[in-house]
Coordinates of C-alpha atoms and ligand atoms in Angstrom, one line a residue:
X1 CA -8.0 -89.4 15.2
X2 CA -6.3 -92.1 17.3
X3 CA -7.3 -92.2 21.0
X4 CA -4.1 -90.9 22.5
X5 CA -3.9 -88.1 20.0
X6 CA -7.5 -87.3 20.7
X7 CA -6.8 -87.1 24.4
X8 CA -3.8 -84.9 23.9
X9 CA -5.9 -82.8 21.6
X10 CA -8.7 -82.3 24.1
X11 CA -6.2 -81.6 26.9
X12 CA -4.4 -78.9 24.9
X13 CA -7.5 -77.4 23.6
X14 CA -9.3 -77.2 26.9
X15 CA -6.3 -75.5 28.4
X16 CA -6.1 -73.1 25.5
X17 CA -9.8 -72.3 25.7
X18 CA -9.8 -71.8 29.5
X19 CA -7.2 -69.1 29.5
X20 CA -9.0 -66.5 27.4
X21 CA -12.4 -67.4 28.8
X22 CA -11.2 -67.0 32.4
X23 CA -9.9 -63.6 31.5
X24 CA -13.1 -62.5 29.7
X25 CA -15.2 -63.7 32.6
X26 CA -13.0 -62.1 35.2
X27 CA -13.0 -58.6 33.5
X28 CA -16.7 -58.7 32.8
X29 CA -17.5 -59.6 36.4
X30 CA -15.3 -56.8 37.7
X31 CA -17.0 -54.3 35.3
X32 CA -20.4 -55.4 36.3
X33 CA -19.8 -55.5 40.1
X34 CA -17.8 -52.3 40.3
X35 CA -19.0 -50.2 37.4
X36 CA -19.4 -47.0 39.4
X37 CA -16.0 -47.3 41.1
X38 CA -13.9 -47.8 38.0
X39 CA -12.7 -44.8 36.1
X40 CA -13.4 -44.4 32.3
X41 CA -9.8 -45.1 31.4
X42 CA -9.7 -48.4 33.3
X43 CA -13.1 -49.4 31.9
X44 CA -11.8 -48.9 28.4
X45 CA -8.7 -51.0 29.3
X46 CA -10.8 -53.9 30.6
X47 CA -13.1 -53.8 27.6
X48 CA -10.0 -53.9 25.3
X49 CA -8.7 -57.0 27.1
X50 CA -12.1 -58.6 26.6
X51 CA -12.1 -57.7 23.0
X52 CA -8.5 -59.0 22.4
X53 CA -9.2 -62.3 24.3
X54 CA -12.4 -62.8 22.2
X55 CA -10.3 -62.4 19.0
X56 CA -7.9 -65.0 20.4
X57 CA -10.8 -67.4 21.0
X58 CA -12.1 -66.8 17.5
X59 CA -8.7 -67.7 15.9
X60 CA -8.4 -70.7 18.1
X61 CA -11.8 -72.0 17.3
X62 CA -11.2 -71.5 13.6
X63 CA -8.0 -73.6 13.9
X64 CA -9.7 -76.3 16.0
X65 CA -12.6 -76.6 13.6
X66 CA -10.2 -76.9 10.6
X67 CA -8.4 -79.8 12.4
X68 CA -11.5 -81.6 13.5
X69 CA -12.9 -81.5 10.0
X70 CA -9.6 -83.4 9.5
X71 CA -8.9 -81.3 6.6
X72 CA -9.9 -77.7 6.0
X73 CA -12.9 -77.4 3.8
X74 CA -12.4 -75.0 1.0
X75 CA -15.3 -73.0 -0.4
X76 CA -15.5 -72.1 -4.1
X77 CA -12.3 -70.3 -5.1
X78 CA -13.0 -66.8 -6.3
X79 CA -11.1 -63.7 -7.6
X80 CA -9.4 -62.2 -4.5
X81 CA -7.2 -59.1 -4.3
X82 CA -4.5 -60.3 -2.0
X83 CA -3.5 -56.8 -1.0
X84 CA -6.9 -55.5 0.1
X85 CA -7.5 -58.8 1.9
X86 CA -4.3 -58.4 3.9
X87 CA -5.2 -54.8 4.7
X88 CA -8.5 -55.9 6.2
X89 CA -6.9 -58.1 8.9
X90 CA -3.8 -56.0 9.4
X91 CA -5.2 -53.5 12.0
X92 CA -6.0 -56.4 14.4
X93 CA -2.3 -57.2 14.8
X94 CA -1.3 -53.6 15.3
X95 CA -3.8 -53.6 18.2
X96 CA -2.8 -57.0 19.6
X97 CA 0.9 -56.6 19.4
X98 CA 1.3 -52.9 20.3
X99 CA 5.0 -53.1 20.9
X100 CA 6.0 -54.6 17.6
X101 CA 6.5 -52.6 14.4
X102 CA 4.4 -53.7 11.5
X103 CA 5.3 -52.8 7.9
X104 CA 3.3 -53.5 4.7
X105 CA 5.2 -53.6 1.5
X106 CA 2.6 -54.4 -1.1
X107 CA 3.2 -54.3 -4.8
X108 CA 0.8 -52.1 -6.7
X109 CA -1.5 -53.5 -9.4
X110 CA -1.1 -57.1 -8.3
X111 CA -3.3 -59.4 -10.4
X112 CA -6.1 -61.2 -8.5
X113 CA -5.5 -64.7 -7.1
X114 CA -7.9 -67.7 -7.1
X115 CA -8.7 -68.1 -3.4
X116 CA -11.2 -68.7 -0.7
X117 CA -10.8 -65.3 1.0
X118 CA -11.7 -66.5 4.6
X119 CA -9.1 -69.3 4.3
X120 CA -6.6 -67.0 2.9
X121 CA -7.1 -64.7 5.9
X122 CA -6.7 -67.6 8.2
X123 CA -3.4 -68.4 6.5
X124 CA -2.2 -64.8 6.9
X125 CA -3.5 -64.6 10.5
X126 CA -1.5 -67.7 11.5
X127 CA 1.7 -66.5 9.8
X128 CA 1.6 -62.9 11.1
X129 CA 0.6 -64.1 14.5
X130 CA 3.6 -66.4 14.6
X131 CA 6.0 -63.7 13.3
X132 CA 4.9 -61.4 16.1
X133 CA 4.7 -64.1 18.8
X134 CA 8.2 -65.5 18.1
X135 CA 10.0 -62.2 18.0
X136 CA 10.7 -59.8 20.9
X137 CA 8.8 -56.6 21.5
X138 CA 10.2 -53.8 19.4
X139 CA 11.0 -56.0 16.5
X140 CA 9.7 -55.5 13.0
X141 CA 7.2 -57.8 11.2
X142 CA 7.0 -57.1 7.5
X143 CA 4.5 -58.3 5.0
X144 CA 5.5 -58.2 1.4
X145 CA 3.6 -59.0 -1.8
X146 CA 5.0 -59.3 -5.3
X147 CA 4.8 -61.1 -8.6
X148 CA 7.2 -64.0 -9.1
X149 CA 7.2 -66.3 -12.1
X150 CA 3.5 -65.9 -13.0
X151 CA 2.6 -66.3 -9.3
X152 CA 1.7 -64.1 -6.4
X153 CA 4.3 -64.3 -3.7
X154 CA 3.5 -63.3 -0.2
X155 CA 6.3 -63.1 2.4
X156 CA 5.9 -62.7 6.2
X157 CA 9.3 -61.6 7.6
X158 CA 10.4 -61.4 11.2
X159 CA 13.6 -60.8 13.0
X160 CA 12.7 -63.0 15.9
X161 CA 14.1 -66.2 17.6
X162 CA 14.4 -68.2 14.4
X163 CA 14.2 -71.9 13.9
X164 CA 17.0 -74.5 14.3
X165 CA 17.9 -76.5 11.2
X166 CA 17.2 -79.8 13.1
X167 CA 13.6 -78.5 13.8
X168 CA 12.8 -77.7 10.1
X169 CA 10.9 -80.9 9.5
X170 CA 8.8 -80.5 12.7
X171 CA 7.4 -77.2 11.9
X172 CA 4.3 -78.2 9.9
X173 CA 3.5 -81.3 12.1
X174 CA 0.3 -81.3 14.2
X175 CA 0.8 -80.2 17.8
X176 CA 4.5 -79.5 17.4
X177 CA 5.8 -76.5 19.3
X178 CA 9.5 -76.0 19.3
X179 CA 11.6 -75.2 22.3
X180 CA 12.7 -71.6 22.6
X181 CA 12.2 -69.0 25.3
X182 CA 9.3 -67.4 23.5
X183 CA 7.4 -70.7 23.0
X184 CA 7.4 -71.3 26.7
X185 CA 6.2 -67.7 27.4
X186 CA 3.4 -67.6 24.8
X187 CA 0.2 -69.5 24.2
X188 CA -0.3 -71.9 21.3
X189 CA -1.0 -75.5 20.5
X190 CA 1.1 -76.2 17.5
X191 CA -1.9 -76.3 15.1
X192 CA -1.4 -73.0 13.2
X193 CA 1.2 -74.1 10.6
X194 CA -0.2 -77.6 10.2
X195 CA -3.5 -76.1 9.1
X196 CA -1.9 -73.3 7.2
X197 CA 0.0 -75.8 5.0
X198 CA -3.2 -77.8 4.4
X199 CA -5.2 -74.8 3.4
X200 CA -2.5 -73.3 1.1
X201 CA -2.0 -76.6 -0.8
X202 CA -5.8 -77.0 -1.2
X203 CA -5.9 -73.6 -2.9
X204 CA -3.1 -74.8 -5.3
X205 CA -0.5 -72.8 -3.4
X206 CA 2.9 -73.6 -1.9
X207 CA 4.4 -72.7 1.5
X208 CA 8.1 -72.6 2.4
X209 CA 10.4 -70.8 4.8
X210 CA 13.9 -69.9 5.5
X211 CA 15.2 -69.2 9.0
X212 CA 18.3 -68.5 11.0
X213 CA 18.5 -69.0 14.7
X214 CA 18.6 -65.7 16.5
X215 CA 18.2 -63.7 13.3
X216 CA 14.7 -64.4 12.1
X217 CA 12.4 -66.2 9.8
X218 CA 10.7 -65.6 6.5
X219 CA 7.6 -67.6 5.5
X220 CA 6.7 -67.5 1.8
X221 CA 3.4 -68.4 0.3
X222 CA 2.9 -68.6 -3.5
X223 CA -0.5 -68.7 -5.2
X224 CA -1.3 -68.8 -8.9
X225 CA -3.0 -65.9 -10.6
X226 CA -6.8 -66.1 -11.1
X227 CA -7.3 -67.6 -14.6
X228 CA -3.7 -68.1 -15.1
X229 CA -4.2 -70.6 -18.0
X230 CA -6.6 -68.3 -19.8
X231 CA -4.3 -65.3 -19.4
X232 CA -1.4 -67.3 -20.8
X233 CA -3.5 -68.8 -23.7
X234 CA -4.8 -65.3 -24.6
X235 CA -1.3 -63.8 -24.6
X236 CA -0.1 -66.7 -26.9
X237 CA -2.9 -66.3 -29.3
X238 CA -2.7 -62.5 -29.8
Ligands
ATP301 N1 8.1 -67.1 12.8 C1 8.5 -68.0 13.6 N2 9.7 -67.9 14.2 C2 10.2 -68.8 15.1 N3 9.5 -70.0 15.4 C3 8.3 -70.2 14.8 C4 7.8 -69.2 13.9 N4 6.6 -69.7 13.5 C5 6.4 -70.9 14.1 N5 7.5 -71.2 14.9 C6 7.6 -72.4 15.8 O1 6.9 -73.5 15.2 C7 5.9 -74.0 16.2 C8 4.7 -74.3 15.5 O2 4.0 -73.2 15.0 P1 2.4 -73.2 14.9 O3 1.9 -71.9 14.4 O4 2.0 -74.4 14.2 O5 1.9 -73.4 16.4 P2 1.8 -72.4 17.7 O6 2.1 -71.0 17.2 O7 2.7 -72.9 18.7 O8 0.3 -72.5 18.1 P3 -1.0 -72.1 17.3 O9 -0.6 -71.5 16.0 O10 -1.8 -73.3 17.2 O11 -1.7 -71.1 18.3 C9 5.8 -72.8 17.2 O12 5.4 -73.3 18.4 C10 7.2 -72.2 17.2 O13 8.0 -72.9 18.1
MG302 MG1 1.0 -70.2 15.5

Protein backbone atom coordinates (compact mmCIF):
# COMPACT_ATOMS: atom_id res chain seq x y z
CA UNK A 1 0.00 0.00 0.00
CA UNK A 2 1.23 3.53 -0.79
CA UNK A 3 1.77 5.81 2.20
CA UNK A 4 -1.20 8.13 1.83
CA UNK A 5 -3.53 5.23 1.18
CA UNK A 6 -2.09 3.48 4.22
CA UNK A 7 -2.72 6.54 6.39
CA UNK A 8 -6.24 6.85 5.10
CA UNK A 9 -6.74 3.14 5.74
CA UNK A 10 -5.53 3.39 9.33
CA UNK A 11 -7.64 6.49 10.01
CA UNK A 12 -10.83 4.91 8.66
CA UNK A 13 -10.22 1.59 10.31
CA UNK A 14 -9.44 3.02 13.74
CA UNK A 15 -12.62 5.05 13.61
CA UNK A 16 -14.59 1.98 12.58
CA UNK A 17 -13.08 -0.12 15.35
CA UNK A 18 -13.56 2.50 18.01
CA UNK A 19 -17.32 2.82 17.60
CA UNK A 20 -18.31 -0.79 18.39
CA UNK A 21 -15.56 -1.14 21.00
CA UNK A 22 -16.72 1.97 22.88
CA UNK A 23 -20.23 0.62 22.93
CA UNK A 24 -19.15 -2.88 24.09
CA UNK A 25 -17.03 -1.38 26.85
CA UNK A 26 -19.71 1.08 27.95
CA UNK A 27 -22.47 -1.50 28.24
CA UNK A 28 -20.19 -4.03 29.97
CA UNK A 29 -19.14 -1.39 32.53
CA UNK A 30 -22.75 -0.43 33.21
CA UNK A 31 -23.71 -4.07 33.69
CA UNK A 32 -20.80 -4.69 36.06
CA UNK A 33 -21.22 -1.57 38.17
CA UNK A 34 -25.01 -1.57 38.40
CA UNK A 35 -25.94 -5.26 38.05
CA UNK A 36 -28.36 -5.25 41.02
CA UNK A 37 -30.09 -2.04 39.94
CA UNK A 38 -30.85 -3.08 36.37
CA UNK A 39 -33.94 -5.13 35.63
CA UNK A 40 -33.74 -8.36 33.65
CA UNK A 41 -35.24 -6.89 30.52
CA UNK A 42 -32.66 -4.10 30.38
CA UNK A 43 -29.86 -6.55 31.14
CA UNK A 44 -30.94 -8.60 28.16
CA UNK A 45 -31.10 -5.47 26.00
CA UNK A 46 -27.55 -4.45 26.96
CA UNK A 47 -26.15 -7.94 26.36
CA UNK A 48 -27.88 -7.97 22.97
CA UNK A 49 -26.13 -4.73 22.03
CA UNK A 50 -22.79 -6.18 23.12
CA UNK A 51 -23.48 -9.26 21.02
CA UNK A 52 -24.47 -7.23 17.93
CA UNK A 53 -21.50 -4.92 18.19
CA UNK A 54 -19.15 -7.91 18.55
CA UNK A 55 -20.61 -9.37 15.36
CA UNK A 56 -19.98 -6.04 13.64
CA UNK A 57 -16.38 -6.14 14.82
CA UNK A 58 -15.95 -9.68 13.51
CA UNK A 59 -17.22 -8.70 10.05
CA UNK A 60 -15.02 -5.61 10.06
CA UNK A 61 -11.91 -7.54 11.09
CA UNK A 62 -12.62 -10.18 8.42
CA UNK A 63 -12.76 -7.44 5.77
CA UNK A 64 -9.66 -5.66 7.06
CA UNK A 65 -7.68 -8.89 7.11
CA UNK A 66 -8.72 -9.65 3.55
CA UNK A 67 -7.47 -6.26 2.38
CA UNK A 68 -4.22 -6.29 4.30
CA UNK A 69 -3.34 -9.67 2.87
CA UNK A 70 -3.72 -7.52 -0.29
CA UNK A 71 -5.82 -10.21 -1.83
CA UNK A 72 -8.13 -12.59 -0.11
CA UNK A 73 -6.57 -15.97 0.46
CA UNK A 74 -8.77 -18.77 -0.70
CA UNK A 75 -8.58 -22.18 0.93
CA UNK A 76 -9.14 -25.37 -1.03
CA UNK A 77 -12.42 -25.20 -2.89
CA UNK A 78 -14.90 -27.81 -1.76
CA UNK A 79 -18.40 -29.03 -2.48
CA UNK A 80 -20.76 -26.48 -0.90
CA UNK A 81 -24.52 -26.45 -0.75
CA UNK A 82 -25.19 -22.77 -1.33
CA UNK A 83 -28.70 -22.89 0.13
CA UNK A 84 -27.73 -24.34 3.49
CA UNK A 85 -24.72 -22.06 3.68
CA UNK A 86 -27.01 -19.03 3.25
CA UNK A 87 -29.44 -20.40 5.83
CA UNK A 88 -26.63 -20.56 8.41
CA UNK A 89 -25.86 -16.82 8.26
CA UNK A 90 -29.41 -15.62 7.60
CA UNK A 91 -30.61 -15.44 11.27
CA UNK A 92 -27.87 -12.93 12.07
CA UNK A 93 -29.42 -10.37 9.74
CA UNK A 94 -32.94 -10.89 11.04
CA UNK A 95 -31.52 -10.10 14.48
CA UNK A 96 -29.40 -7.17 13.38
CA UNK A 97 -31.94 -5.46 11.13
CA UNK A 98 -35.12 -6.09 13.09
CA UNK A 99 -37.20 -3.60 11.12
CA UNK A 100 -36.42 -4.96 7.68
CA UNK A 101 -38.30 -7.81 6.05
CA UNK A 102 -36.07 -10.67 4.89
CA UNK A 103 -37.21 -13.24 2.34
CA UNK A 104 -35.49 -16.40 1.17
CA UNK A 105 -36.42 -17.73 -2.21
CA UNK A 106 -34.12 -20.72 -2.67
CA UNK A 107 -34.43 -23.21 -5.48
CA UNK A 108 -34.81 -26.82 -4.32
CA UNK A 109 -32.23 -29.43 -5.30
CA UNK A 110 -29.60 -26.92 -6.29
CA UNK A 111 -26.41 -28.74 -7.40
CA UNK A 112 -23.37 -28.09 -5.15
CA UNK A 113 -20.94 -25.30 -6.03
CA UNK A 114 -17.13 -25.36 -5.81
CA UNK A 115 -16.38 -22.87 -3.04
CA UNK A 116 -14.51 -21.97 0.08
CA UNK A 117 -17.52 -21.81 2.41
CA UNK A 118 -16.13 -19.18 4.79
CA UNK A 119 -15.34 -16.89 1.88
CA UNK A 120 -18.72 -17.53 0.31
CA UNK A 121 -20.35 -16.51 3.59
CA UNK A 122 -18.20 -13.38 3.68
CA UNK A 123 -19.49 -12.51 0.19
CA UNK A 124 -23.11 -13.08 1.22
CA UNK A 125 -22.61 -11.17 4.48
CA UNK A 126 -21.28 -8.13 2.63
CA UNK A 127 -24.10 -8.18 0.05
CA UNK A 128 -26.95 -8.76 2.53
CA UNK A 129 -25.51 -6.20 4.92
CA UNK A 130 -25.41 -3.60 2.12
CA UNK A 131 -28.94 -4.45 0.96
CA UNK A 132 -30.28 -3.82 4.47
CA UNK A 133 -28.01 -0.89 5.27
CA UNK A 134 -28.86 1.03 2.08
CA UNK A 135 -32.61 0.60 2.32
CA UNK A 136 -35.01 2.19 4.79
CA UNK A 137 -36.52 0.28 7.70
CA UNK A 138 -39.61 -1.67 6.68
CA UNK A 139 -38.21 -2.49 3.23
CA UNK A 140 -37.73 -6.02 1.97
CA UNK A 141 -34.41 -7.74 1.28
CA UNK A 142 -34.76 -10.88 -0.79
CA UNK A 143 -32.20 -13.60 -1.43
CA UNK A 144 -32.82 -15.76 -4.45
CA UNK A 145 -30.94 -18.83 -5.69
CA UNK A 146 -31.50 -20.59 -9.00
CA UNK A 147 -29.80 -22.42 -11.84
CA UNK A 148 -28.84 -20.34 -14.86
CA UNK A 149 -26.88 -21.67 -17.86
CA UNK A 150 -25.05 -24.41 -15.96
CA UNK A 151 -24.23 -22.00 -13.16
CA UNK A 152 -25.61 -21.22 -9.75
CA UNK A 153 -27.05 -17.74 -9.64
CA UNK A 154 -27.51 -15.92 -6.34
CA UNK A 155 -29.33 -12.60 -6.21
CA UNK A 156 -29.57 -10.16 -3.33
CA UNK A 157 -32.40 -7.77 -4.02
CA UNK A 158 -33.32 -4.60 -2.14
CA UNK A 159 -35.75 -1.77 -2.66
CA UNK A 160 -33.46 0.82 -1.16
CA UNK A 161 -31.78 4.07 -2.18
CA UNK A 162 -30.28 2.67 -5.39
CA UNK A 163 -27.05 3.69 -7.12
CA UNK A 164 -26.64 6.52 -9.64
CA UNK A 165 -25.42 5.54 -13.13
CA UNK A 166 -22.43 7.87 -12.80
CA UNK A 167 -21.38 5.99 -9.66
CA UNK A 168 -21.54 2.52 -11.23
CA UNK A 169 -17.78 2.35 -11.87
CA UNK A 170 -16.91 3.43 -8.31
CA UNK A 171 -18.80 0.73 -6.50
CA UNK A 172 -16.08 -1.97 -6.42
CA UNK A 173 -13.21 0.46 -5.71
CA UNK A 174 -11.37 0.31 -2.39
CA UNK A 175 -12.62 2.85 0.22
CA UNK A 176 -15.35 4.21 -2.01
CA UNK A 177 -18.58 5.14 -0.28
CA UNK A 178 -21.20 6.87 -2.41
CA UNK A 179 -23.11 9.91 -1.35
CA UNK A 180 -26.65 9.26 -0.24
CA UNK A 181 -28.56 9.97 2.94
CA UNK A 182 -28.13 6.40 4.18
CA UNK A 183 -24.35 6.32 3.61
CA UNK A 184 -23.94 9.33 5.87
CA UNK A 185 -26.16 7.78 8.55
CA UNK A 186 -24.54 4.34 8.51
CA UNK A 187 -21.14 2.92 9.33
CA UNK A 188 -18.81 1.49 6.74
CA UNK A 189 -15.47 2.01 5.13
CA UNK A 190 -16.04 1.12 1.52
CA UNK A 191 -14.20 -2.18 1.66
CA UNK A 192 -17.05 -4.68 1.48
CA UNK A 193 -17.64 -4.72 -2.27
CA UNK A 194 -13.97 -4.42 -3.17
CA UNK A 195 -13.22 -7.57 -1.18
CA UNK A 196 -16.39 -9.29 -2.34
CA UNK A 197 -15.42 -8.92 -6.00
CA UNK A 198 -11.89 -10.22 -5.34
CA UNK A 199 -13.17 -13.27 -3.49
CA UNK A 200 -15.89 -14.04 -6.04
CA UNK A 201 -13.44 -13.92 -8.94
CA UNK A 202 -10.88 -16.08 -7.12
CA UNK A 203 -13.55 -18.74 -6.78
CA UNK A 204 -14.19 -18.56 -10.57
CA UNK A 205 -17.37 -16.59 -10.04
CA UNK A 206 -18.72 -13.37 -11.46
CA UNK A 207 -20.44 -10.44 -9.76
CA UNK A 208 -22.64 -7.78 -11.33
CA UNK A 209 -25.50 -5.50 -10.38
CA UNK A 210 -28.40 -3.50 -11.70
CA UNK A 211 -29.76 -0.50 -9.88
CA UNK A 212 -32.20 2.33 -10.20
CA UNK A 213 -31.96 5.39 -8.02
CA UNK A 214 -34.79 5.51 -5.49
CA UNK A 215 -36.07 2.09 -6.54
CA UNK A 216 -33.44 -0.40 -5.43
CA UNK A 217 -30.56 -2.61 -6.36
CA UNK A 218 -29.99 -6.24 -7.31
CA UNK A 219 -26.56 -7.79 -6.85
CA UNK A 220 -25.94 -11.02 -8.75
CA UNK A 221 -23.25 -13.58 -8.10
CA UNK A 222 -22.70 -16.55 -10.39
CA UNK A 223 -20.66 -19.66 -9.53
CA UNK A 224 -19.98 -22.76 -11.60
CA UNK A 225 -21.30 -26.12 -10.43
CA UNK A 226 -18.95 -28.37 -8.52
CA UNK A 227 -17.33 -30.67 -11.09
CA UNK A 228 -19.04 -28.94 -13.95
CA UNK A 229 -16.68 -30.29 -16.57
CA UNK A 230 -16.99 -33.88 -15.38
CA UNK A 231 -20.76 -33.58 -15.23
CA UNK A 232 -20.82 -32.28 -18.82
CA UNK A 233 -18.36 -34.96 -20.03
CA UNK A 234 -20.43 -37.69 -18.42
CA UNK A 235 -23.63 -36.47 -19.95
CA UNK A 236 -22.01 -36.35 -23.43
CA UNK A 237 -20.58 -39.84 -23.13
CA UNK A 238 -23.76 -41.53 -21.99
N1 LIG B 1 -27.36 -2.34 -2.12
C1 LIG B 1 -26.90 -1.10 -2.22
N2 LIG B 1 -27.74 -0.05 -2.48
C2 LIG B 1 -27.27 1.21 -2.59
N3 LIG B 1 -25.98 1.57 -2.46
C3 LIG B 1 -25.09 0.58 -2.20
C4 LIG B 1 -25.50 -0.80 -2.08
N4 LIG B 1 -24.40 -1.53 -1.84
C5 LIG B 1 -23.37 -0.67 -1.82
N5 LIG B 1 -23.77 0.61 -2.02
C6 LIG B 1 -22.91 1.82 -2.08
O1 LIG B 1 -21.59 1.41 -2.41
C7 LIG B 1 -20.66 1.84 -1.41
C8 LIG B 1 -19.59 0.79 -1.26
O2 LIG B 1 -20.13 -0.40 -0.65
P1 LIG B 1 -19.19 -1.28 0.25
O3 LIG B 1 -19.96 -2.44 0.75
O4 LIG B 1 -17.93 -1.54 -0.49
O5 LIG B 1 -18.80 -0.32 1.46
P2 LIG B 1 -19.59 0.13 2.78
O6 LIG B 1 -20.87 -0.63 2.91
O7 LIG B 1 -19.68 1.60 2.73
O8 LIG B 1 -18.58 -0.26 3.93
P3 LIG B 1 -18.17 -1.75 4.43
O9 LIG B 1 -18.86 -2.74 3.56
O10 LIG B 1 -16.70 -1.78 4.23
O11 LIG B 1 -18.60 -1.80 5.85
C9 LIG B 1 -21.51 2.06 -0.15
O12 LIG B 1 -20.92 3.00 0.70
C10 LIG B 1 -22.83 2.54 -0.74
O13 LIG B 1 -22.79 3.93 -0.95
MG1 LIG C 1 -20.76 -2.81 2.76
